[in-house]
CSV table of N, CA and C and ligand atoms in Angstrom, one decimal:
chain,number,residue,atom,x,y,z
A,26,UNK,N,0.8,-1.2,0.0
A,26,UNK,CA,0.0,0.0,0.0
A,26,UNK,C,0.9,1.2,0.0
A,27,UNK,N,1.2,1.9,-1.1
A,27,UNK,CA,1.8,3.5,-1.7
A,27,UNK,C,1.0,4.1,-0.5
A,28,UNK,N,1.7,5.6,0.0
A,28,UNK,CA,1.1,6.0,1.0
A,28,UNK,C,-0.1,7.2,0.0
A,29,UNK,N,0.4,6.9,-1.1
A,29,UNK,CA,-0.5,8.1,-1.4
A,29,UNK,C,-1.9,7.9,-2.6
A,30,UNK,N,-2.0,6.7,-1.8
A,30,UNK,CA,-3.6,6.0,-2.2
A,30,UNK,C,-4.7,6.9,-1.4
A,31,UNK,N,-4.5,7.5,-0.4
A,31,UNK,CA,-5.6,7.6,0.1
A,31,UNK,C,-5.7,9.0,0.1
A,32,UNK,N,-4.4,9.6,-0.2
A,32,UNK,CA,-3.9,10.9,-1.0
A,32,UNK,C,-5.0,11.0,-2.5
A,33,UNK,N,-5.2,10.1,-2.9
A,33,UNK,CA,-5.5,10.0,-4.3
A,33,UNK,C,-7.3,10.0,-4.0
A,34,UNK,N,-7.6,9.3,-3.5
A,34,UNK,CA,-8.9,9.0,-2.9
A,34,UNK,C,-9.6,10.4,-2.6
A,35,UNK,N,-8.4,11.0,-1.6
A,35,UNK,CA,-9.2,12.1,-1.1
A,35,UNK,C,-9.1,13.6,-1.9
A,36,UNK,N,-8.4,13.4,-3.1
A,36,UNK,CA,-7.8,14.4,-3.5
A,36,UNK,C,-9.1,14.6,-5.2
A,37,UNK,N,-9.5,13.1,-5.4
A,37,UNK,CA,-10.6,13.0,-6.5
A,37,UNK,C,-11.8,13.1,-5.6
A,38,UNK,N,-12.1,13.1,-4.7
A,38,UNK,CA,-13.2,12.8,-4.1
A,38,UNK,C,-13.5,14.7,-3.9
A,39,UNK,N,-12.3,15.1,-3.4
A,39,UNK,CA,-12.6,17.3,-2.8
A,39,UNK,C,-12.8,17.8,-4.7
A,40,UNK,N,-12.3,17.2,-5.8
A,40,UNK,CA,-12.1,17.7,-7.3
A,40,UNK,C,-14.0,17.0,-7.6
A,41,UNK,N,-14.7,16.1,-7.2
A,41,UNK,CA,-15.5,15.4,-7.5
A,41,UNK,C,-16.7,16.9,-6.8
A,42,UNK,N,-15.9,17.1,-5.2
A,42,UNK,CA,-17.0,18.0,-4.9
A,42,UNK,C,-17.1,19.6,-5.5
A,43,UNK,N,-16.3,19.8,-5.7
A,43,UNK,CA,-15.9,21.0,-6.7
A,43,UNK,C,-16.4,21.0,-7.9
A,44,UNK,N,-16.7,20.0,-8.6
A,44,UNK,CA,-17.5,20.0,-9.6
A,44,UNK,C,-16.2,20.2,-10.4
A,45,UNK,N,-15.4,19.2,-10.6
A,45,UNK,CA,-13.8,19.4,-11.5
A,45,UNK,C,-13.3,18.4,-11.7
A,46,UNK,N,-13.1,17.5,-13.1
A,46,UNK,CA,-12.5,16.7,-13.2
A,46,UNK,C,-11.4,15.7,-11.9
A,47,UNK,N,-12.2,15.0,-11.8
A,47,UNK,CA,-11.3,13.8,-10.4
A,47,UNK,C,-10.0,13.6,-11.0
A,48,UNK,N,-9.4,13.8,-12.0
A,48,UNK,CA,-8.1,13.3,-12.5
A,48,UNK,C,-7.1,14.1,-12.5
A,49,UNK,N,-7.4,15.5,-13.0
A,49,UNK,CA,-7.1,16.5,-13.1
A,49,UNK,C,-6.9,17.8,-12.7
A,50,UNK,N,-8.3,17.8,-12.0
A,50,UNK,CA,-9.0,18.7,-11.2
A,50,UNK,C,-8.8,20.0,-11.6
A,51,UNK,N,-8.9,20.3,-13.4
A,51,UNK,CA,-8.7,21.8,-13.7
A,51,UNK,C,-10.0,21.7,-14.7
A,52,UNK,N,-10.3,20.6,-15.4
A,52,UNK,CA,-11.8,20.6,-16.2
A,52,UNK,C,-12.8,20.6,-15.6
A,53,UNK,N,-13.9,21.5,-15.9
A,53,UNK,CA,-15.4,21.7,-15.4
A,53,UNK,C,-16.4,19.8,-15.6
A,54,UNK,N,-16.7,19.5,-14.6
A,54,UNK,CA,-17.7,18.5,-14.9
A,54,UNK,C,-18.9,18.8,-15.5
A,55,UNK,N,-19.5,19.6,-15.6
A,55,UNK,CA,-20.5,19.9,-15.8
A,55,UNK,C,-21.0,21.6,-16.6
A,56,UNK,N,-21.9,21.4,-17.7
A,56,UNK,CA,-22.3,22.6,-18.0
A,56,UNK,C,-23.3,23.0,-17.6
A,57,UNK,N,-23.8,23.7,-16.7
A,57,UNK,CA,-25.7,23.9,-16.4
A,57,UNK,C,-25.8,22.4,-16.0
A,58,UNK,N,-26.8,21.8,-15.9
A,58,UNK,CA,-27.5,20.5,-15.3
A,58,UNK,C,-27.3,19.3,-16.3
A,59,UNK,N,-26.5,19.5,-17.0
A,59,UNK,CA,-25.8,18.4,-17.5
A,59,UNK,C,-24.3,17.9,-17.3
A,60,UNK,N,-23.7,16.7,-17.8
A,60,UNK,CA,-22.3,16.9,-17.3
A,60,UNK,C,-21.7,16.6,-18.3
A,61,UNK,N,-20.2,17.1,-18.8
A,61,UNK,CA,-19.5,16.8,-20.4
A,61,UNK,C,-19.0,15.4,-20.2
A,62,UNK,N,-19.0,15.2,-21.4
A,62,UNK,CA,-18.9,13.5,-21.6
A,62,UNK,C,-17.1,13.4,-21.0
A,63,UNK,N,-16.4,14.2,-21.2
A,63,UNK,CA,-15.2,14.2,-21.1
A,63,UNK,C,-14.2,15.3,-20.7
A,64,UNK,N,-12.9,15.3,-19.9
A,64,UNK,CA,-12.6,16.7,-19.5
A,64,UNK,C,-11.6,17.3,-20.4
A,65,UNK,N,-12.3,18.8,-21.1
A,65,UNK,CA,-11.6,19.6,-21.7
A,65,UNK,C,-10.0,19.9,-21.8
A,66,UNK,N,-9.8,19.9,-20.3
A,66,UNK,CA,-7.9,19.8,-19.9
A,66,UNK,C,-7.4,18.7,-20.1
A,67,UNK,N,-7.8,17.2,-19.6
A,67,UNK,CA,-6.9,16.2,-19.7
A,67,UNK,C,-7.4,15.3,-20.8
A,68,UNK,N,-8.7,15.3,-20.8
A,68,UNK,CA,-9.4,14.2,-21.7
A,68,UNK,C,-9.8,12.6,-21.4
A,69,UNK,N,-10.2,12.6,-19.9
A,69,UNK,CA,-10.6,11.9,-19.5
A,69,UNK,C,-12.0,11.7,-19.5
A,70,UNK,N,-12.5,10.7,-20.6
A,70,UNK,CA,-14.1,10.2,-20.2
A,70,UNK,C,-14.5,9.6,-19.0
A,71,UNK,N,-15.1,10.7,-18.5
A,71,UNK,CA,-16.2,10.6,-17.3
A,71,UNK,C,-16.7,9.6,-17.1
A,72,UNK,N,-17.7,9.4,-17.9
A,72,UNK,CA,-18.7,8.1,-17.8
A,72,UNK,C,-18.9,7.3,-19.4
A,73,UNK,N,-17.7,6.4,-19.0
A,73,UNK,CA,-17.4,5.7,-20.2
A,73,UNK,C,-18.7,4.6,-20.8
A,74,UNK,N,-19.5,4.2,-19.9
A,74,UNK,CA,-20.6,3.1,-19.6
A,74,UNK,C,-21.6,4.0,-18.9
A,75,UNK,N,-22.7,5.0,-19.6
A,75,UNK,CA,-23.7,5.5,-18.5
A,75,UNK,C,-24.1,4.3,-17.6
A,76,UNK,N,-23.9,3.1,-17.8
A,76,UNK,CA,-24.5,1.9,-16.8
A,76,UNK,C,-23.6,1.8,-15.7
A,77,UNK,N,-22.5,2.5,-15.4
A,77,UNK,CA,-21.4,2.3,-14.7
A,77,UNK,C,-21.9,2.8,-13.2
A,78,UNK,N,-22.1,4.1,-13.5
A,78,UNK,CA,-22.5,5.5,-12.0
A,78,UNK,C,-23.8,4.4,-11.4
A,79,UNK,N,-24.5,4.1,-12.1
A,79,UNK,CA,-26.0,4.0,-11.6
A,79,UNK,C,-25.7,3.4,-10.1
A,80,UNK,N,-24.9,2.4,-10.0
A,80,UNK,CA,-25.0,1.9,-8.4
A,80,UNK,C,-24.3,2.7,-7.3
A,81,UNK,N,-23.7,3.8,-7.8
A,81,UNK,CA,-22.8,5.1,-7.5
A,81,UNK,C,-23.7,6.0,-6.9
A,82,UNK,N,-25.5,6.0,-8.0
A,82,UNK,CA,-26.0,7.3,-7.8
A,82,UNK,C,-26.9,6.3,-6.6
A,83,UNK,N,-27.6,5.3,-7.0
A,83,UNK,CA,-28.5,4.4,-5.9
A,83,UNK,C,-28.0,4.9,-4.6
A,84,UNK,N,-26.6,3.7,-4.4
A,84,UNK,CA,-26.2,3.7,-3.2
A,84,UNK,C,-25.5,4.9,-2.5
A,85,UNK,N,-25.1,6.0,-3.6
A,85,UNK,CA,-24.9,7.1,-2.4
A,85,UNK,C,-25.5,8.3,-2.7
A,86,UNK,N,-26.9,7.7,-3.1
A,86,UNK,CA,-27.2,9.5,-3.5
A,86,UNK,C,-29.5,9.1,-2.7
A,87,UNK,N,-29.8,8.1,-3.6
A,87,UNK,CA,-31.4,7.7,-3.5
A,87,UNK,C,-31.3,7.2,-2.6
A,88,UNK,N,-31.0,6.1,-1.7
A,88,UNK,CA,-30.8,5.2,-0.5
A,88,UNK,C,-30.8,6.1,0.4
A,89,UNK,N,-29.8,7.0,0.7
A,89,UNK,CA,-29.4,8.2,1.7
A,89,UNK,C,-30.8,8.7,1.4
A,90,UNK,N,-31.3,9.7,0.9
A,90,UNK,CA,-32.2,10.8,0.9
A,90,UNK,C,-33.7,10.1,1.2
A,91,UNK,N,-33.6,8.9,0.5
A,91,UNK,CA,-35.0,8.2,0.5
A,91,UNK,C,-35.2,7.8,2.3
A,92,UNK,N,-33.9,7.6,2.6
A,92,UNK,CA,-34.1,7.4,4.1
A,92,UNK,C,-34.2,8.3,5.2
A,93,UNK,N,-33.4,9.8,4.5
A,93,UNK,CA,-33.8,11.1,5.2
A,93,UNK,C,-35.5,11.5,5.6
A,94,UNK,N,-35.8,11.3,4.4
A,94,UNK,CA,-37.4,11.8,3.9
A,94,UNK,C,-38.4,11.0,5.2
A,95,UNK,N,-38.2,9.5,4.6
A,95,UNK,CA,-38.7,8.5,5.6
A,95,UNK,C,-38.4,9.1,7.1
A,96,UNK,N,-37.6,9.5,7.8
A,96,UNK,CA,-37.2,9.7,9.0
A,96,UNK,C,-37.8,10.4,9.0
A,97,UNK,N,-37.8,11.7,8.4
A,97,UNK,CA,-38.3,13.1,9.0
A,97,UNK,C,-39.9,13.2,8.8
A,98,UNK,N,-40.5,12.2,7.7
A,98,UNK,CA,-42.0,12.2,7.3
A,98,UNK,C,-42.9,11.4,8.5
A,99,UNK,N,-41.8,10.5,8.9
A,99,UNK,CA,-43.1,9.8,10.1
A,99,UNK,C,-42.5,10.2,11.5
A,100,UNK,N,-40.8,10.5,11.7
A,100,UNK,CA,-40.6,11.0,12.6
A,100,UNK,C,-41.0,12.5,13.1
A,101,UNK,N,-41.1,13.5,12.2
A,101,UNK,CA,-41.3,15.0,12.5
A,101,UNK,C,-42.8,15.1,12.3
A,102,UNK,N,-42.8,15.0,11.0
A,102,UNK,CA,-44.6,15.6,10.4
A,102,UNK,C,-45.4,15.1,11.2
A,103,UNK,N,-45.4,13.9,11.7
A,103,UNK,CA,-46.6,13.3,12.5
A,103,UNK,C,-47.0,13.8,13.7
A,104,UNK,N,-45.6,14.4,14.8
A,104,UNK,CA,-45.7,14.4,15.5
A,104,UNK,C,-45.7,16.7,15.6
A,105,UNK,N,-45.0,16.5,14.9
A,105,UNK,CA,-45.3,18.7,14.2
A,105,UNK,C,-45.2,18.7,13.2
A,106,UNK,N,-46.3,19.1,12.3
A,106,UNK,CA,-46.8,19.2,11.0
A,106,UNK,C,-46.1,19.8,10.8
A,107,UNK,N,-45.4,21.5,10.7
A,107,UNK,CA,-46.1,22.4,10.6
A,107,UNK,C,-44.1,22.3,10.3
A,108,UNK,N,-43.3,22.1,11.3
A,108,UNK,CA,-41.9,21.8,11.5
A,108,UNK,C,-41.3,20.5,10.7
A,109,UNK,N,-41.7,19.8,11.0
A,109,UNK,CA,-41.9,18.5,10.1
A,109,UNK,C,-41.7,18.8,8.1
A,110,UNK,N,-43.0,19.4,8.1
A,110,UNK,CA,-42.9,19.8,6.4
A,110,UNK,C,-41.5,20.9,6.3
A,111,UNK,N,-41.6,22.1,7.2
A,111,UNK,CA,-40.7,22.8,7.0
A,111,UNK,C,-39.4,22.0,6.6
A,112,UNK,N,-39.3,20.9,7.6
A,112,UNK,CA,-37.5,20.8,7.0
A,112,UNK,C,-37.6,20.3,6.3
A,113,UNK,N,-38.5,19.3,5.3
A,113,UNK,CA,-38.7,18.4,4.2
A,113,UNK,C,-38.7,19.6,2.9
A,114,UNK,N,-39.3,20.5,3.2
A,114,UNK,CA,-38.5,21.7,2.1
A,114,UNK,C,-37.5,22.1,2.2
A,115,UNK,N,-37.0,22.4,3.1
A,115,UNK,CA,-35.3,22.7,3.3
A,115,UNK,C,-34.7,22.0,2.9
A,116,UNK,N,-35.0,20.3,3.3
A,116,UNK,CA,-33.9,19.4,2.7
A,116,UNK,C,-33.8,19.0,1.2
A,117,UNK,N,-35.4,19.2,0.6
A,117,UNK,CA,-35.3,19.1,-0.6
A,117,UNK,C,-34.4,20.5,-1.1
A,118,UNK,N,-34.9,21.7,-0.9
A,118,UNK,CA,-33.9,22.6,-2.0
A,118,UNK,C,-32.3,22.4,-1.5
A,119,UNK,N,-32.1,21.8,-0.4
A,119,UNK,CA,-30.8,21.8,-0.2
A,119,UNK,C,-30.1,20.8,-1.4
A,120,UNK,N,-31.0,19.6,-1.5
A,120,UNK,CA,-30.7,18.7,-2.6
A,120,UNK,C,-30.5,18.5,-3.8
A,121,UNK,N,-31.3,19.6,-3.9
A,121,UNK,CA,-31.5,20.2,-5.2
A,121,UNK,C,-30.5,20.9,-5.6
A,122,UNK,N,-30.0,21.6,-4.8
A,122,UNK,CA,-28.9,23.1,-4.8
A,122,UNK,C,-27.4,22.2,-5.1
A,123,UNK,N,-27.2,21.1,-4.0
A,123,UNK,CA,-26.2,20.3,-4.5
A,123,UNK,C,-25.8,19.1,-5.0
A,124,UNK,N,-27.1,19.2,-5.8
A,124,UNK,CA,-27.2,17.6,-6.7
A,124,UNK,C,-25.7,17.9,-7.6
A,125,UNK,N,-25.3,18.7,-8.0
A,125,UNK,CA,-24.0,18.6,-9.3
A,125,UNK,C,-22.9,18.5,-8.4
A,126,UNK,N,-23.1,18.5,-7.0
A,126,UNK,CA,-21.8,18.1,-6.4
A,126,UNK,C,-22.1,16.5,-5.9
A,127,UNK,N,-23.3,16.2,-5.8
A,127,UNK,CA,-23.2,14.8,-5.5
A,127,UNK,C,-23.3,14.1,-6.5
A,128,UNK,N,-23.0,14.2,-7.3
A,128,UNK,CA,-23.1,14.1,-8.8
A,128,UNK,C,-21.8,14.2,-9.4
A,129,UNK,N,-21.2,15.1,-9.0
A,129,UNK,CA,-19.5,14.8,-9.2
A,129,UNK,C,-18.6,13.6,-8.3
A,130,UNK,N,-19.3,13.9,-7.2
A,130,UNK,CA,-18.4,12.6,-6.2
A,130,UNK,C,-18.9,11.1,-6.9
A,131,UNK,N,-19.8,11.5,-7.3
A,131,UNK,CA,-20.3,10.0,-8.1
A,131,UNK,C,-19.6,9.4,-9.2
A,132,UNK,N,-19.2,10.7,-9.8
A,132,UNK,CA,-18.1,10.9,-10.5
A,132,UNK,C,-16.4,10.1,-10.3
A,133,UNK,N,-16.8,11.1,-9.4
A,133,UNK,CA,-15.2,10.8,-8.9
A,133,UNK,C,-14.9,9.4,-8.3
A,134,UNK,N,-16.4,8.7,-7.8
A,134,UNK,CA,-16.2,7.5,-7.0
A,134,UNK,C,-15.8,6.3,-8.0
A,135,UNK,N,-16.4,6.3,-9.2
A,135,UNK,CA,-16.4,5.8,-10.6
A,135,UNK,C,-15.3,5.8,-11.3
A,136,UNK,N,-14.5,7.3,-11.1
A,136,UNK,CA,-13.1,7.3,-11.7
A,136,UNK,C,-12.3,6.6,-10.8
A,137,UNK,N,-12.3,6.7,-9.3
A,137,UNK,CA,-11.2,5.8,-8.7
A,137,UNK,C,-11.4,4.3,-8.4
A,138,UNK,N,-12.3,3.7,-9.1
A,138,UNK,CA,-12.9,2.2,-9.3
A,138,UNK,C,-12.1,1.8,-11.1
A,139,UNK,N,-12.0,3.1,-11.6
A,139,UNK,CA,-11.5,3.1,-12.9
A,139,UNK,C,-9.9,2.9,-12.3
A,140,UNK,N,-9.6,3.6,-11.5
A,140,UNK,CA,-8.0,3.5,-11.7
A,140,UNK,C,-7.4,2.2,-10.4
A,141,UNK,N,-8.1,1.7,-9.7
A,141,UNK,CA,-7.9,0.6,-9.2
A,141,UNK,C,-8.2,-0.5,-10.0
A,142,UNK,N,-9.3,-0.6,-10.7
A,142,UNK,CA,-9.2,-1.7,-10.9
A,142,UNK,C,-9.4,-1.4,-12.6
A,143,UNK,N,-8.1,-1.3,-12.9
A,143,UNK,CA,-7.7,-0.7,-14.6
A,143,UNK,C,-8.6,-1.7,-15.9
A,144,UNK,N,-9.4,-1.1,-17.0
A,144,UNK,CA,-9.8,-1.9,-17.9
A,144,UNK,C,-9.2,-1.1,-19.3
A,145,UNK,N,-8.5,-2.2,-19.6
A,145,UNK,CA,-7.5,-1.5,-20.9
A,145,UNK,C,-8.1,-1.2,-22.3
A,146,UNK,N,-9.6,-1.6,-22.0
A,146,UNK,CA,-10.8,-0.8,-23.1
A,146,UNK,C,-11.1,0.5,-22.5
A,147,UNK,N,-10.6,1.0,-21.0
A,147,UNK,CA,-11.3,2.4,-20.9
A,147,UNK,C,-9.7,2.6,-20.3
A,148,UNK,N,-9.3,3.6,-21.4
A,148,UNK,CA,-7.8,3.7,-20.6
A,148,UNK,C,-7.9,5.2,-19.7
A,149,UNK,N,-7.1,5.5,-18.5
A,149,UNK,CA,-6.9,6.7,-17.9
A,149,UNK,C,-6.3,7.3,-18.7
A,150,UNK,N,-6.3,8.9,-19.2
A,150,UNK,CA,-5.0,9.5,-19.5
A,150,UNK,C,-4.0,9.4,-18.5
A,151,UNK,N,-2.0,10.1,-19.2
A,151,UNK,CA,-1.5,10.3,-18.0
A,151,UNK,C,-1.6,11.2,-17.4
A,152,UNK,N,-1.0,11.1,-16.0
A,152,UNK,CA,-1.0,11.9,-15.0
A,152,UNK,C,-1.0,13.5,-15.9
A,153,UNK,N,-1.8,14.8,-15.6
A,153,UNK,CA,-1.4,15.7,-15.6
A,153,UNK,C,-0.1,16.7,-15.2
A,154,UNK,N,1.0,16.7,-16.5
A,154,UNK,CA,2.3,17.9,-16.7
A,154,UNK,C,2.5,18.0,-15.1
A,155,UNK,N,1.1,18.9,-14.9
A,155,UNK,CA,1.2,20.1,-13.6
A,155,UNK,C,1.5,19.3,-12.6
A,156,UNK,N,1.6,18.2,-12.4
A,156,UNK,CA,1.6,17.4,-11.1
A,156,UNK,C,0.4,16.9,-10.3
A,157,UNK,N,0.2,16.0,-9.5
A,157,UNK,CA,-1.4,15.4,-8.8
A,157,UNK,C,-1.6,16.1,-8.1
A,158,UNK,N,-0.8,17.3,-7.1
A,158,UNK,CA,-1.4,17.6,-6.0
A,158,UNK,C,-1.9,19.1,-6.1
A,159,UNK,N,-3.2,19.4,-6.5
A,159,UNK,CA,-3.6,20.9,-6.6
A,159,UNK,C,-5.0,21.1,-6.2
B,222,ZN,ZN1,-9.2,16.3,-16.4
């Protein structure tokens, strides 16, 4: 174990929440509410298999929130309506506000599944000139 695996982990994972290429971390993931097929700086395809993210978006995006909602809908609303709804709007626009960053870590969780466990039909570019750590 290289000590700087988890360097690497945490370093695509803050570029994933930034909304910035996990490889690179100088390409935009996203234009408006869509995301580019690939990053303009290094040229890494994002989502080489749209079938790839889906258990990325399940397990860390629908699972979590679907379980928020459930908590707060029979835990709060039932017992204060009024408090109860209120934070079920809060949490939705909150969700809403940073779906393109959980949406990049999804990203990014997918690219470091790409670089562990290498498939030489979906190659990484190399390392970015500028060096990994920015
Ligand atoms: Zn890049």
């Amino acid at each position: 174990m290289e000590p700087s695996r988890s360097n690497l982990i945490g370093t695509a994972l803050r570029r994933g929440l930034r909304r910035r290429c996990p490889h690179c971390g100088e390409g935009p993931l996203f234009s408006g509410w869509s995301h580019f097929k690939s990053c303009s700086s290094c040229g890494l395809i994002f989502v080489p298999n749209p079938g790839d993210t889906w258990a990325f978006v399940i397990f860390g995006d629908r699972l979590p929130i679907s379980a928020i909602i459930v908590l707060i809908y029979f835990g709060v609303v039932r017992s204060h309506p009024v408090l109860g709804l209120t934070l079920l709007v809060a949490l939705l626009g909150l969700l809403v506000w940073t779906a393109p960053n959980r949406w990049g870590v999804g990203i990014a969780l997918h690219y470091l599944s790409r670089v562990y466990w290498p498939d030489p039909a979906d190659p990484i570019p190399p390392p970015p000139a500028t060096g990994p750590h920015r």
